[in-house]
Each structure stands twice: as structure tokens, then as C-alpha cells.
Short mmCIF file of C-alpha atoms in Angstrom, two decimals:
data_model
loop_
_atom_site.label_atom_id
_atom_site.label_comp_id
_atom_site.label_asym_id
_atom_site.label_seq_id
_atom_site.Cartn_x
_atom_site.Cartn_y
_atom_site.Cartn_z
CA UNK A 1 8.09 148.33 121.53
CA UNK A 2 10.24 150.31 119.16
CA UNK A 3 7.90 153.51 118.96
CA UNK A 4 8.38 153.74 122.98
CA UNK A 5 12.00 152.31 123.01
CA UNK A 6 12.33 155.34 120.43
CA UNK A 7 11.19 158.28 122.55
CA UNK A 8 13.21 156.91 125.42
CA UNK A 9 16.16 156.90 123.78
CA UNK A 10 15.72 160.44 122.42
CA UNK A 11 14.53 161.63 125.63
CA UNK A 12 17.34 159.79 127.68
CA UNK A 13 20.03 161.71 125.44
CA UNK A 14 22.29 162.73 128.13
CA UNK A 15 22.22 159.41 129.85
CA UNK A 16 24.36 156.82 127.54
CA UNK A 17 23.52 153.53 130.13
CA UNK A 18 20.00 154.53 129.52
CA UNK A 19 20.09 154.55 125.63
CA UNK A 20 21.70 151.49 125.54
CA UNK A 21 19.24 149.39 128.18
CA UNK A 22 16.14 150.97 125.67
CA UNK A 23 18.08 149.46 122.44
CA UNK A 24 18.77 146.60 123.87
CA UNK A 25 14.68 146.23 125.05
CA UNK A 26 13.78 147.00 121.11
CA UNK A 27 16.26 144.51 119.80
CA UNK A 28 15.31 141.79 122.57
CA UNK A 29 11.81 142.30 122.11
CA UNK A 30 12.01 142.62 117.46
CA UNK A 31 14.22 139.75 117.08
CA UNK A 32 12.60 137.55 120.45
CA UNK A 33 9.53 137.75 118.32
CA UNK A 34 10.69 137.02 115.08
CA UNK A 35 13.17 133.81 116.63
CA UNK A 36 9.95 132.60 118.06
CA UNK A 37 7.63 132.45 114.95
CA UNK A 38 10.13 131.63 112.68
CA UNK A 39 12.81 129.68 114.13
CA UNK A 40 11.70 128.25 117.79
CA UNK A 41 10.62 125.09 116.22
CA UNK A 42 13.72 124.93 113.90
CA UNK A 43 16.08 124.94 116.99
CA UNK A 44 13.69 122.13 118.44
CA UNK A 45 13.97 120.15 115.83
CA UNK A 46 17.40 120.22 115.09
CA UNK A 47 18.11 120.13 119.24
CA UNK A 48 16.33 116.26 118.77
CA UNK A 49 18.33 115.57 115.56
CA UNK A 50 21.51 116.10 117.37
CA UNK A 51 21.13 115.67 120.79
CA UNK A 52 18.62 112.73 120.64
CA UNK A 53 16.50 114.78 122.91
CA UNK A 54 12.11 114.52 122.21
CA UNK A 55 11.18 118.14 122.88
CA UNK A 56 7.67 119.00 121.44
CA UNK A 57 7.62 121.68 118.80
CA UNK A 58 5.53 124.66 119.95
CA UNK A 59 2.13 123.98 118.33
CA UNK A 60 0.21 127.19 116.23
CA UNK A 61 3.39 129.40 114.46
CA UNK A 62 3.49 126.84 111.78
CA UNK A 63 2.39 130.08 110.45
CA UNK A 64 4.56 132.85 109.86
CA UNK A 65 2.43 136.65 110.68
CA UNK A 66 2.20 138.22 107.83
CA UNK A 67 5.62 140.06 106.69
CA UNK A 68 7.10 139.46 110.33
CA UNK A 69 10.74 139.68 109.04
CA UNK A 70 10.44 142.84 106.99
CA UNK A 71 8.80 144.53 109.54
CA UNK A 72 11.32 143.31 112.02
CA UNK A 73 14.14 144.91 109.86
CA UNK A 74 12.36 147.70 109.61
CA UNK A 75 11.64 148.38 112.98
CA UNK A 76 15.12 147.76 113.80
CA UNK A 77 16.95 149.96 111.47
CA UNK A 78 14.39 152.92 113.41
CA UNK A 79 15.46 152.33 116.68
CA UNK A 80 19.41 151.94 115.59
CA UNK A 81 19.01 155.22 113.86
CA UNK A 82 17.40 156.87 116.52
CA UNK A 83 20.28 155.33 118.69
CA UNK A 84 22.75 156.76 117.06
CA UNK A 85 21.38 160.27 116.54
CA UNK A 86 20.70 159.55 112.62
CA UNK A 87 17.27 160.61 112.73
CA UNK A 88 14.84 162.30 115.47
CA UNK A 89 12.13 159.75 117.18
CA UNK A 90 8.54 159.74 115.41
CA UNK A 91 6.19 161.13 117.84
CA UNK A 92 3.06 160.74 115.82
CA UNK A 93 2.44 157.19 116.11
CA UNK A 94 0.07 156.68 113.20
CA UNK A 95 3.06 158.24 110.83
CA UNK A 96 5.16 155.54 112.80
CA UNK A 97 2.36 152.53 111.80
CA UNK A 98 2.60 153.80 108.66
CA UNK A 99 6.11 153.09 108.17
CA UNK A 100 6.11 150.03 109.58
CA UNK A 101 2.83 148.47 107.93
CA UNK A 102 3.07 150.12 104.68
CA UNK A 103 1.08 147.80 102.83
CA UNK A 104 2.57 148.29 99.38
CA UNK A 105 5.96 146.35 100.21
CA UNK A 106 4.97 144.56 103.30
CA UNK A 107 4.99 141.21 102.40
CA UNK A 108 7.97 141.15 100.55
CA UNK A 109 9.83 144.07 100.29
CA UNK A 110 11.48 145.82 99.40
CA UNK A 111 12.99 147.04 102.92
CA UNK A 112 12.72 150.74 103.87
CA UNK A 113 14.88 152.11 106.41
CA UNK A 114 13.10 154.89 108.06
CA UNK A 115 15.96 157.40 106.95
CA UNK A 116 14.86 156.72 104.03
CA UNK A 117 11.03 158.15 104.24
CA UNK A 118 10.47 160.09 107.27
CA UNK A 119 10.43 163.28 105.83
CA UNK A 120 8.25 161.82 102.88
CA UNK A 121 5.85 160.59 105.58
CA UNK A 122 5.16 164.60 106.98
CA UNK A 123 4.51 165.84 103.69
CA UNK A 124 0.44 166.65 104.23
CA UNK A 125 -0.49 169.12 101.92
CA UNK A 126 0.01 169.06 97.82
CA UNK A 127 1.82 165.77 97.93
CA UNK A 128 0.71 164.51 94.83
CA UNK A 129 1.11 165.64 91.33
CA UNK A 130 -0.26 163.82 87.89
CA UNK A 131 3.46 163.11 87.00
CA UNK A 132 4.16 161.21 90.16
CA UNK A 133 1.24 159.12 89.42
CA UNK A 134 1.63 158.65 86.01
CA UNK A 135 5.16 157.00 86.77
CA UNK A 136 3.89 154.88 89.91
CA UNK A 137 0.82 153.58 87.74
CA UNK A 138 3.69 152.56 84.59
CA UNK A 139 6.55 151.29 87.18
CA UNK A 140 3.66 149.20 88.76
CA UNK A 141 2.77 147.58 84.95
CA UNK A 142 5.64 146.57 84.15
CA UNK A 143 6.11 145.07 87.76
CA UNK A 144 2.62 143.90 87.19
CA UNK A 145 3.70 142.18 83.80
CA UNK A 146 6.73 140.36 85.02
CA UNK A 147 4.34 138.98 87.67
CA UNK A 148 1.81 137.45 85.25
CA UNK A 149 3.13 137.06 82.18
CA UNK A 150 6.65 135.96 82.50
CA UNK A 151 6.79 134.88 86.41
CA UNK A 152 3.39 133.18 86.67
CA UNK A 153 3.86 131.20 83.08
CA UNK A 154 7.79 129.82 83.86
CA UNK A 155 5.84 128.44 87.24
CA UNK A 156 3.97 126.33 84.97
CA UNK A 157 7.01 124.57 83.32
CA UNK A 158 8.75 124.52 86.90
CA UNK A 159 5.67 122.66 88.22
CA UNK A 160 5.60 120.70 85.54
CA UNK A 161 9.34 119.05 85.96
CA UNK A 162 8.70 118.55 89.83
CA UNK A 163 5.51 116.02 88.80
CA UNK A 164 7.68 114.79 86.19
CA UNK A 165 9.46 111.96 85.82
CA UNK A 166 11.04 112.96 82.62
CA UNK A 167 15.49 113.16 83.67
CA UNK A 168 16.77 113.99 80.61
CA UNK A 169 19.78 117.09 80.61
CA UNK A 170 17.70 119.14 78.26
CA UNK A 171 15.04 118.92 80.79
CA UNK A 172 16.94 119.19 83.69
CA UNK A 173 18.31 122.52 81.95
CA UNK A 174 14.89 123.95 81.14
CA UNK A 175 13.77 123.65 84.84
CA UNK A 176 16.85 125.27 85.58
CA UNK A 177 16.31 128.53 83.64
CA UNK A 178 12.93 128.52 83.92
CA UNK A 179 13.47 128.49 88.10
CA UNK A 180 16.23 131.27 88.03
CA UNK A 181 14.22 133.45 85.70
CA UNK A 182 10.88 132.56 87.60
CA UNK A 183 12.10 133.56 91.36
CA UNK A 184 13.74 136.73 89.74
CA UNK A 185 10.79 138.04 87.42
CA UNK A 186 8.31 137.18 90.85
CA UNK A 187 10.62 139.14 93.26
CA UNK A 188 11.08 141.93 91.23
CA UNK A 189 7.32 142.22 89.47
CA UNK A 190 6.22 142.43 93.08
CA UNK A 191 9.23 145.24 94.29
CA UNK A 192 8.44 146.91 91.12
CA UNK A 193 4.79 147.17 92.10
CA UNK A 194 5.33 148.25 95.39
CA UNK A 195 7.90 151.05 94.43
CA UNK A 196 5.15 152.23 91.68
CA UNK A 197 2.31 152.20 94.26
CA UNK A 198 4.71 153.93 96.86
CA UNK A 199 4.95 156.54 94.56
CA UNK A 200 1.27 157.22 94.02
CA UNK A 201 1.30 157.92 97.80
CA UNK A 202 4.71 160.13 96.97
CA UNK A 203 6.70 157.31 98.87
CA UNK A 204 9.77 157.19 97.10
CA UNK A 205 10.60 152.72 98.26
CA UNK A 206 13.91 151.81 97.20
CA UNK A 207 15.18 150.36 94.00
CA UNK A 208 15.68 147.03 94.62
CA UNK A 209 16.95 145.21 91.81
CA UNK A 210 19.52 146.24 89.08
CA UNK A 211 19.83 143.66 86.07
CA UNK A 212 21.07 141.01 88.87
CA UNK A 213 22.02 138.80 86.16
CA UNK A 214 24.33 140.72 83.97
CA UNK A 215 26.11 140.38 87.23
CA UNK A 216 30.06 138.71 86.76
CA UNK A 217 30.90 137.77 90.17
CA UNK A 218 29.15 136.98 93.31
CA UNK A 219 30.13 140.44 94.63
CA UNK A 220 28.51 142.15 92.07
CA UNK A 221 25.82 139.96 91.85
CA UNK A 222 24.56 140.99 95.77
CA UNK A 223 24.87 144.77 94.85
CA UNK A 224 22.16 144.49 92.02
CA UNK A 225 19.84 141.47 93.84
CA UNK A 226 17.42 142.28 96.56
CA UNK A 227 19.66 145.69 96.91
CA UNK A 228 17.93 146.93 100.18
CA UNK A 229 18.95 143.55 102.09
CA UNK A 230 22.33 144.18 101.35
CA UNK A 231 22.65 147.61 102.04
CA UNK A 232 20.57 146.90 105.37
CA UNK A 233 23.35 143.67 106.39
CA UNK A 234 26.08 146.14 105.39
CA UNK A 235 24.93 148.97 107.65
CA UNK A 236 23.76 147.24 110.52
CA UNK A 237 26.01 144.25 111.16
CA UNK A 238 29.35 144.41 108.90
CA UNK A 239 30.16 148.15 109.43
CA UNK A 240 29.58 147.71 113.18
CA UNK A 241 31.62 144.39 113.30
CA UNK A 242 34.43 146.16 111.44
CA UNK A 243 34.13 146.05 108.25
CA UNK A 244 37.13 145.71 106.03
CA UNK A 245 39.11 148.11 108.46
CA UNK A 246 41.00 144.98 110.85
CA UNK A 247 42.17 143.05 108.31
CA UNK A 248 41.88 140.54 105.73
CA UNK A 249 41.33 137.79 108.40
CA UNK A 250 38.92 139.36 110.21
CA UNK A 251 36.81 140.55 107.04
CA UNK A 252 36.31 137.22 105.66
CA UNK A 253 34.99 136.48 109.33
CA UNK A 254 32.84 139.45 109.04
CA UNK A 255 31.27 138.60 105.52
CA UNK A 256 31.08 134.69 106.50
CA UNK A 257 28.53 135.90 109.83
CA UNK A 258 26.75 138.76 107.24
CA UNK A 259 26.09 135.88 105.17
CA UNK A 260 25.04 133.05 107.51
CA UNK A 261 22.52 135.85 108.80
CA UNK A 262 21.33 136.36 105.41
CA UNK A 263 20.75 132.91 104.86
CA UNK A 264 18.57 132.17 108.29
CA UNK A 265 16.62 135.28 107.36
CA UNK A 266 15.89 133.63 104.19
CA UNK A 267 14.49 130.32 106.09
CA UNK A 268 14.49 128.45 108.82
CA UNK A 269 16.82 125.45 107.91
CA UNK A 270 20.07 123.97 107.28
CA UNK A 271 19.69 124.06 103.62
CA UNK A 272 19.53 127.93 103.94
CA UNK A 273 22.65 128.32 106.30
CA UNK A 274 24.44 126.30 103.84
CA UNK A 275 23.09 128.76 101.17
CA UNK A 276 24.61 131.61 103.02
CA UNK A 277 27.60 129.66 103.58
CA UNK A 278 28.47 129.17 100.02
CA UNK A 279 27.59 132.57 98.91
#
């Protein structure tokens, strides 16, 4: 959908009704896809909780595909760019695939706006050099290390508190730390990896964490944690909404609906609107 909706909006230049009706088929058809696997069945559910209403969930997409919402984002951000003249529309659909289903950060990230690597992806002849490799191959240890031996060992403490019955504060505390430092070593051993291995292909991914927790204040804290999410809300929904340009009224609004859009693209639940509420 968005490698066609791409060359129809670059080939429709002249015709601004046209551009819009092919955005508007890419975004319908992304985020139809994504609502329906991932949240169809939450808007069911809570429909019945609210409404008293018995509708049947939609049985098989219990299972999310495999890295639907990065890929969604990613496919996006291409056909927005392409919309509005940022970058020229990938004819070569195999270069296009591999944007979209490079398997390095697929599955979590980090996410790659096609600005980002399209002239990376045309580079055919003496793309790699032993440097390039050498620092993929020691950014993807150290990812690889924060995966199994600090990430993969707090698990074991965290799963041991959930089968616990153990409530003391000390304990309580421990689970606490160990969580925080658990879902952060995970999430970035696994960017790490897929920036290193991106770089043995001479695909420069994104940076995507920055010492999250040295952070001081919420603000700073979402400039150094999952860095490409933010920069991807920022670009594509609070700039276009307004920003901080109409007011202090109007940009609390804005960062209250960036948020609550962060936290349903986290999950599928109340818990995580809440999330994104707070934050």
C-alpha cells in the first residue's frame, strides 16, 4: 500500500486533491491494519464493559504479526515524507522491503524513518570496510551482554517476587530495581544489537537510548529513552498539531494527545492510556 501510495503521490505532484486522497489510502490502510490486530478486540471488550453490550471478540489476532507496529511507523513516516516533498519515492521495491523488513530492528526497534537510510540503502558497490565491521560486531557485544548477563539474570529475581509470597519493603524494593533495570538493559541490549548489526550492512539505525536514567525530569527523561519514538511522535503528530506555537493551553493539549498515543502504541489497554496519561 505505501510503496504504490508513494509513486502516486510523487507522480500526482501537480495535483494537491490527488496527493492527499493517496495519503489518506496509506494511512487508512497502515493504521486500519494495525487497529485491527492490535486493538479491534480491545474496543470490543471495553464496548461490553461499558455499554453492557455481548459483542464477540474477533477470534485468531490474539496474535500480534510479527513487528506490526514498527513497521507501521515506519511505513508511515515514508509516505508522509514523500507527501511532503522530504524525500523522492523508492522505485525499486526490493530496496523499499528492505527498509521496511529490515530484520535487525524489526521486532523491536529501534524505528528508522526512511530519511534516515535511503541513501544508505543505494550504496551497491564498496559498502563495507573492516572498521565498520569491527564497530557493528563490538556495539552488538555489549548490546549482546546487557541482554544476557544483566537483563536475562534481574528476570530471574523479578520472576521470583511474582511467585512469591514474601511482602516485605526490602523485597518489594528489590523487585522494583531489579524491574526498572531489567526492561531498560533488555530494550537497549536488543537496540544496541540491532544498531551494531545495521552497521555490518553499513546501515547507520538510530541511537536509541542515552543514559535514560541519569535523566532529572520527565522531559528529559523521554529525550534519552526509546529516542526514535519520540522524535517520530514529535515530527509526525505534535509539530503538525501545533506544537508549542498557539499557546500554553493548546500545548499541554498537544502533549496530553502525543502521549495518550504513545501509551496505546505501547498496549492495548486502559492501564497503558493511563500510563500515557500520567507521563
Amino acid at each position: 500500500i505505501n510503496y504504490v501510495c508513494g509513486l502516486a503521490i510523487e507522480h500526482f505532484d501537480a495535483k494537491p486533491a490527488l496527493r492527499k486522497v493517496f495519503l489518506l489510502i496509506a494511512l487508512i490502510g497502515s493504521l486500519g491494519m494495525l487497529f485491527y490486530f492490535k486493538y479491534a478486540n480491545f474496543v470490543l471488550r471495553s464496548a461490553n464493559a461499558l455499554l453492557g453490550t455481548a459483542f464477540a471478540e474477533i477470534q485468531g489476532i490474539g496474535t500480534l504479526p510479527l513487528g506490526i507496529s514498527f513497521y507501521t511507523f515506519q511505513t508511515l513516516s515514508y509516505s508522509i515524507d514523500v507527501y511532503r516533498r522530504d524525500v523522492k519515492a523508492e522505485r525499486n521495491i526490493i530496496d523499499f522491503g528492505a527498509y521496511v523488513v529490515m530484520f535487525p530492528q524489526l521486532i523491536a526497534g529501534p524505528i528508522v524513518k526512511y530519511r534516515d537510510v535511503s541513501n544508505q540503502l543505494h550504496v551497491y558497490k564498496h559498502r563495507y570496510t573492516l572498521s565498520q565491521i569491527e564497530e557493528g560486531m563490538t556495539l552488538f557485544t555489549f548490546g549482546l551482554a546487557k541482554k544476557v548477563l544483566l537483563a536475562n539474570v534481574l528476570f530471574e529475581l523479578i520472576s521470583t517476587y511474582k511467585s512469591s509470597t514474601e511482602t516485605s519493603v526490602l523485597f518489594v524494593w528489590l523487585y522494583a530495581a531489579a524491574y526498572v533495570l531489567h526492561l531498560y538493559f533488555d530494550f537497549s541490549g536488543y537496540c544496541d544489537m540491532a544498531t551494531g548489526v545495521g552497521l555490518m550492512f553499513n546501515i547507520k539505525i538510530p541511537i536509541n537510548f542515552n543514559s535514560p536514567y541519569k535523566s532529572l525530569n520527565i522531559r528529559e527523561f523521554w529525550q534519552r529513552w526509546h529516542i526514535t519514538l519520540s522524535r517520530f511522535l514529535t515530527t509526525y503528530i505534535y509539530f503538525p498539531l501545533g506544537g508549542s506555537r498557539k499557546g500554553m493551553a493548546r500545548t499541554c493539549i498537544n502533549l496530553m494527545l502525543v502521549f495518550l498515543v504513545s501509551g496505546l502504541w505501547h498496549g492495548a489497554g486502559w492501564l497503558f492510556l493511563l500510563w500515557g496519561l500520567m507521563h
